[in-house]
Short mmCIF file of C-alpha atoms in Angstrom, two decimals:
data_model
loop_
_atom_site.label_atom_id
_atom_site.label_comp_id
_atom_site.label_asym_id
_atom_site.label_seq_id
_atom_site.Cartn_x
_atom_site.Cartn_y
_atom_site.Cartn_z
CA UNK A 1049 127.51 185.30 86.78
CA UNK A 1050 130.58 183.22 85.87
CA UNK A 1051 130.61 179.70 86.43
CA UNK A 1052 133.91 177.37 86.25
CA UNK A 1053 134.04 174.84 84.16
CA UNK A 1054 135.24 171.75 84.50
CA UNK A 1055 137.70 170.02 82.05
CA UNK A 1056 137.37 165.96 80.97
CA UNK A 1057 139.95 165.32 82.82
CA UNK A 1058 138.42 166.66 85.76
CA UNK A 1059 135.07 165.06 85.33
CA UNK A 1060 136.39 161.67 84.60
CA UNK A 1061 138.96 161.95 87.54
CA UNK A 1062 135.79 162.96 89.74
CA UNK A 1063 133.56 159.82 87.68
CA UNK A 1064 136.78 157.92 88.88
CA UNK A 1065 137.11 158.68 92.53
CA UNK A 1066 133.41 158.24 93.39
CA UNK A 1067 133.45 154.61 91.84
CA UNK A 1068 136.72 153.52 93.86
CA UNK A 1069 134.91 155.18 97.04
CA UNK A 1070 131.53 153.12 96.41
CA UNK A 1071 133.65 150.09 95.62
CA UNK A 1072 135.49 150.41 99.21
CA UNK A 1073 132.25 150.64 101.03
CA UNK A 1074 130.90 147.88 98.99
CA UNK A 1075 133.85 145.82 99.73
CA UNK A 1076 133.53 146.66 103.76
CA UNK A 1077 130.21 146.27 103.70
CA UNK A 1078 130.43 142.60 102.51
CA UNK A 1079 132.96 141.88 104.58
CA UNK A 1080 131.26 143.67 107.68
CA UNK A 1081 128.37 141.01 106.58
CA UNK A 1082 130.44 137.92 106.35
CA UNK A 1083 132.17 138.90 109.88
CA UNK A 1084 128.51 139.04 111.69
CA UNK A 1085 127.34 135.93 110.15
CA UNK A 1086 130.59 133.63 110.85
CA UNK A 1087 130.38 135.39 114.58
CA UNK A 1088 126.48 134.42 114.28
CA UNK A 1089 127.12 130.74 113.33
CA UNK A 1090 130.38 129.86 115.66
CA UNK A 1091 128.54 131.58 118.53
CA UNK A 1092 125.25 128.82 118.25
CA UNK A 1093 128.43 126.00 117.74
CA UNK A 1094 129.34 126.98 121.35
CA UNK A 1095 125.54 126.25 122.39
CA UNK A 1096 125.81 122.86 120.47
CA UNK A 1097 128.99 122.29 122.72
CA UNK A 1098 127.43 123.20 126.32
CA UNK A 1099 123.80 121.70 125.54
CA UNK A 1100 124.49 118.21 126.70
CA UNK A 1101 126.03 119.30 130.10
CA UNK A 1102 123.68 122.04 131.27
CA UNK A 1103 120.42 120.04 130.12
CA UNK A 1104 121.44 116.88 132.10
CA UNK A 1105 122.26 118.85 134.90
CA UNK A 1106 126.91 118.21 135.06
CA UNK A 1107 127.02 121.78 135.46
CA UNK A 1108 124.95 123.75 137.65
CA UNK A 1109 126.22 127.00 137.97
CA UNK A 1110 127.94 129.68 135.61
CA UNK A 1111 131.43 129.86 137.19
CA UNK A 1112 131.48 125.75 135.96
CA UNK A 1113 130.26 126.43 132.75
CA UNK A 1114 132.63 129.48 131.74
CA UNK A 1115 135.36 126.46 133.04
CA UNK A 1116 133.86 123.64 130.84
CA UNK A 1117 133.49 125.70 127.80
CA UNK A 1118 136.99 127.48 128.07
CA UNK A 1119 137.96 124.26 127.71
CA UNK A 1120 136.13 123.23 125.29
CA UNK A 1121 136.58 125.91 123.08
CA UNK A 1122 140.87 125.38 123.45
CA UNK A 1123 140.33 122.08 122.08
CA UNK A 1124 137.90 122.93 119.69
CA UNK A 1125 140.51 126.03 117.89
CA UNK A 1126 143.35 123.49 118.06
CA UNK A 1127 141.40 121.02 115.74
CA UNK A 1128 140.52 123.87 113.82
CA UNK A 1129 143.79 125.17 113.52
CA UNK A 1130 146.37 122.80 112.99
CA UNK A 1131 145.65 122.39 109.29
CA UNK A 1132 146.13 126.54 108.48
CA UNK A 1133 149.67 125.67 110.57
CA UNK A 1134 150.49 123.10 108.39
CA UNK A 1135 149.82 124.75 104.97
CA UNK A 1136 152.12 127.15 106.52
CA UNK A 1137 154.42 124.96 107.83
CA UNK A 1138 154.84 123.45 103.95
CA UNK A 1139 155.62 126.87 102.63
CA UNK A 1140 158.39 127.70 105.62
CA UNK A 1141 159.87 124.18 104.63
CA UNK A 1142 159.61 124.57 100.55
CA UNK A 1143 161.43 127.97 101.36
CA UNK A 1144 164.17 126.14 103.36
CA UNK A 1145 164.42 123.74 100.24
CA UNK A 1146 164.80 126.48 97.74
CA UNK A 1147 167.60 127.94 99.47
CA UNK A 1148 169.15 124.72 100.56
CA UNK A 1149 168.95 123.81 96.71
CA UNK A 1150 170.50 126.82 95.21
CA UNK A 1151 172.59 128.27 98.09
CA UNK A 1152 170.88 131.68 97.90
CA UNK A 1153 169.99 132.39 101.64
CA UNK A 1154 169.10 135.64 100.78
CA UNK A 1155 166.21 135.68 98.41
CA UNK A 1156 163.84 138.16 98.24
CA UNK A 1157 160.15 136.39 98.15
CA UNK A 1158 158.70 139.64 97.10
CA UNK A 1159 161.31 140.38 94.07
CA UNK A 1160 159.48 141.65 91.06
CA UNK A 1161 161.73 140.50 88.55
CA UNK A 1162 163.11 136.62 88.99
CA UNK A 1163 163.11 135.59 92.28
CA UNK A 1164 159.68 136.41 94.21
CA UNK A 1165 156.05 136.27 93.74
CA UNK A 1166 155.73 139.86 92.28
CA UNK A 1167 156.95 138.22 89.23
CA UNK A 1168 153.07 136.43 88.80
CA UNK A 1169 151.53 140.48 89.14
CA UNK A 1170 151.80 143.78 86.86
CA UNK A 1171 154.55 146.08 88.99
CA UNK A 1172 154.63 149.81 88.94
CA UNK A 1173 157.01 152.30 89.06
CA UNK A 1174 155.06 154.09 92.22
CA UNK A 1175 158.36 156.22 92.52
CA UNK A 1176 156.66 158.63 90.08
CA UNK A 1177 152.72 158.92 90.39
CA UNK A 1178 151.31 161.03 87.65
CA UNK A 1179 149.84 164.01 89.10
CA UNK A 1180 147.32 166.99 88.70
CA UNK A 1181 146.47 170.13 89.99
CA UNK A 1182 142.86 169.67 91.40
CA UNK A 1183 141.44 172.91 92.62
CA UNK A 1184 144.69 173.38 94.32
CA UNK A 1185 144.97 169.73 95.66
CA UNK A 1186 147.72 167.91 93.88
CA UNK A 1187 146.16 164.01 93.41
CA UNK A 1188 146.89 161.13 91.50
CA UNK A 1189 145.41 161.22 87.85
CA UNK A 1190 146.39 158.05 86.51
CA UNK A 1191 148.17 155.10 86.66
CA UNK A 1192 152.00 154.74 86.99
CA UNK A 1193 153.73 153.30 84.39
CA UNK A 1194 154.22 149.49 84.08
CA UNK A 1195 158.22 148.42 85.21
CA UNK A 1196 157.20 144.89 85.05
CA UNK A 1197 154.49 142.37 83.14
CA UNK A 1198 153.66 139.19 84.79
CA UNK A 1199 155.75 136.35 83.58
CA UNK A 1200 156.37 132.77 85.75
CA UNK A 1201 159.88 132.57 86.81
CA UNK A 1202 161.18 128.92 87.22
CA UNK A 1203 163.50 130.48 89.99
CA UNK A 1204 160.91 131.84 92.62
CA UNK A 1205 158.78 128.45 92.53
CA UNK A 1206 159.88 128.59 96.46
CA UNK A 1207 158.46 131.95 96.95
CA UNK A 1208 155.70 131.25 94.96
CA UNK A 1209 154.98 128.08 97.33
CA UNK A 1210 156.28 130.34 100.36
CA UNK A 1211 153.83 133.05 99.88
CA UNK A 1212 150.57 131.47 98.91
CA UNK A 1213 150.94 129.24 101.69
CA UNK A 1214 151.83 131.74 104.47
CA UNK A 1215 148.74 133.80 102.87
CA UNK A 1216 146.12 130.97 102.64
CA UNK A 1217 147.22 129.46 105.78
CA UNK A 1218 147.27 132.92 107.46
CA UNK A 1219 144.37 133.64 106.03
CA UNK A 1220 142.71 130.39 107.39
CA UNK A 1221 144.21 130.53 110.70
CA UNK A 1222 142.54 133.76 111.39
CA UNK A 1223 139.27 132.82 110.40
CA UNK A 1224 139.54 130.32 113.19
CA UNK A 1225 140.62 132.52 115.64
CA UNK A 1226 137.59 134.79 114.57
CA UNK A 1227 135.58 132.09 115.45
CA UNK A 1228 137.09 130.98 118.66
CA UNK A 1229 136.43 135.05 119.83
CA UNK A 1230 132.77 134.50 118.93
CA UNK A 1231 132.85 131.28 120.99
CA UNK A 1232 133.92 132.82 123.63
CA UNK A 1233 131.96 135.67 123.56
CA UNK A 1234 128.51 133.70 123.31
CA UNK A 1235 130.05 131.39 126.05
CA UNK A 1236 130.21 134.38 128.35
CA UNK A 1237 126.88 135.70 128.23
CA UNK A 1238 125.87 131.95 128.85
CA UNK A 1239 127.79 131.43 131.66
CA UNK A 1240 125.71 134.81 133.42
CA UNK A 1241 122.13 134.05 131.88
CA UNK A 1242 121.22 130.52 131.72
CA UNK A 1243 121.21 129.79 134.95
CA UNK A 1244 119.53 133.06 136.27
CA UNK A 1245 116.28 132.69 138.01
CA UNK A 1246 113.72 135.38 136.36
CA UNK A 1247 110.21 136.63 136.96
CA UNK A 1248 109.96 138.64 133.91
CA UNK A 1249 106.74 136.39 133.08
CA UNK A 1250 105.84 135.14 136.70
CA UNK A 1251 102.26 135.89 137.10
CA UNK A 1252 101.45 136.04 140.90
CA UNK A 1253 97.93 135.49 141.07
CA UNK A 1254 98.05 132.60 138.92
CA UNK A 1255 99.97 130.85 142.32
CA UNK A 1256 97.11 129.37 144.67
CA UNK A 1257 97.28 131.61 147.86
CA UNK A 1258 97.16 129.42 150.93
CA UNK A 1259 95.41 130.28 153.92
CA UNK A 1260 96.43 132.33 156.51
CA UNK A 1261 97.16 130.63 159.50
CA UNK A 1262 96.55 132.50 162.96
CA UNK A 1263 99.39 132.49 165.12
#
């Protein structure tokens, strides 16, 4: 019986592919983690919010509470919020400066070679991915070649400022928002369960029976 054999190539391109795979489910998996435990924590911050009002009796039904925390939760994502906005608010204006400054209204904040923040990363020339022949499949077997090193370029200090502030801000912003949906989401299933009547642990003969009065 013939078997085929694989080349290097092939077993290092295969060595390659599994560890980018295990690192992507790694990553998601983290993140997947971080997501239920900032969902966790924002949705016992709505409890926090509602305790005073429901335990002192304000609010006595769920249609009130849903109101109440709505509310609450509004107020609470604008205080959250407004910093995110204004990170982003100092790259729009240091943007506005640049160009004011040196009359280019046109910049490109993502040029690779002077004016934008691609300048900071290694650039490649993804025009022409090396490729192989992979049991028929044609797929990427290496790297494309460098077009650009990172250097700091004096002339895209606004993009620079632009783009790490629209990304951190952004970045912040929807965090917030994240938690403001988990909020809301833990304020819901408040508003229908906490002031439900149950007799899931009602014993009835543990209630003294009264006698039967003839009529």
């Amino acid at each position: 019986m013939m078997y085929a054999k694989l080349a290097e190539s092939d077993v290092r391109l295969i060595i390659v592919l599994l560890l980018i795979f295990l690192l992507v489910f790694v990553i998601f998996g983290y993140l997947a983690i971080l997501v239920k435990k900032i969902m966790h924590l924002q949705g016992n911050k709505m409890e926090d919010v509602v305790h005073d009002v429901i335990v002192t009796g304000v609010i006595l039904d769920g249609k009130s509470l849903l109101k109440y925390g709505i509310k609450k939760n509004h107020r609470l994502l604008f205080v959250q919020s407004w910093i995110p906005f204004l990170i982003m608010f100092v790259g729009c204006f240091a943007i506005f400066l640049y160009c004011l400054i040196t009359g280019n209204w046109s910049v490109n904040v993502f040029d690779m070679e002077k004016y934008g923040v691609f300048t900071l990363f290694h650039n490649f020339d993804w025009s022409n991915i090396p490729t192989t022949n992979f049991f028929g499949l044609t797929i990427i077997s290496d790297w494309p070649k460098v077009i650009s090193e990172p250097h700091f370029s004096v002339d895209a200090i606004g993009s620079y400022i632009f783009c790490f502030s629209m990304l951190i801000g952004g970045i912040w912003f929807l965090i917030d928002v994240q938690a403001y949906v988990a909020r809301l989401y833990r304020l819901i299933k408040l508003s229908k369960t906490v002031f439900n009547k149950s007799l899931k642990d009602f014993d009835p003969n543990s209630v003294p029976r009264e006698d039967i009065k003839p009529e």
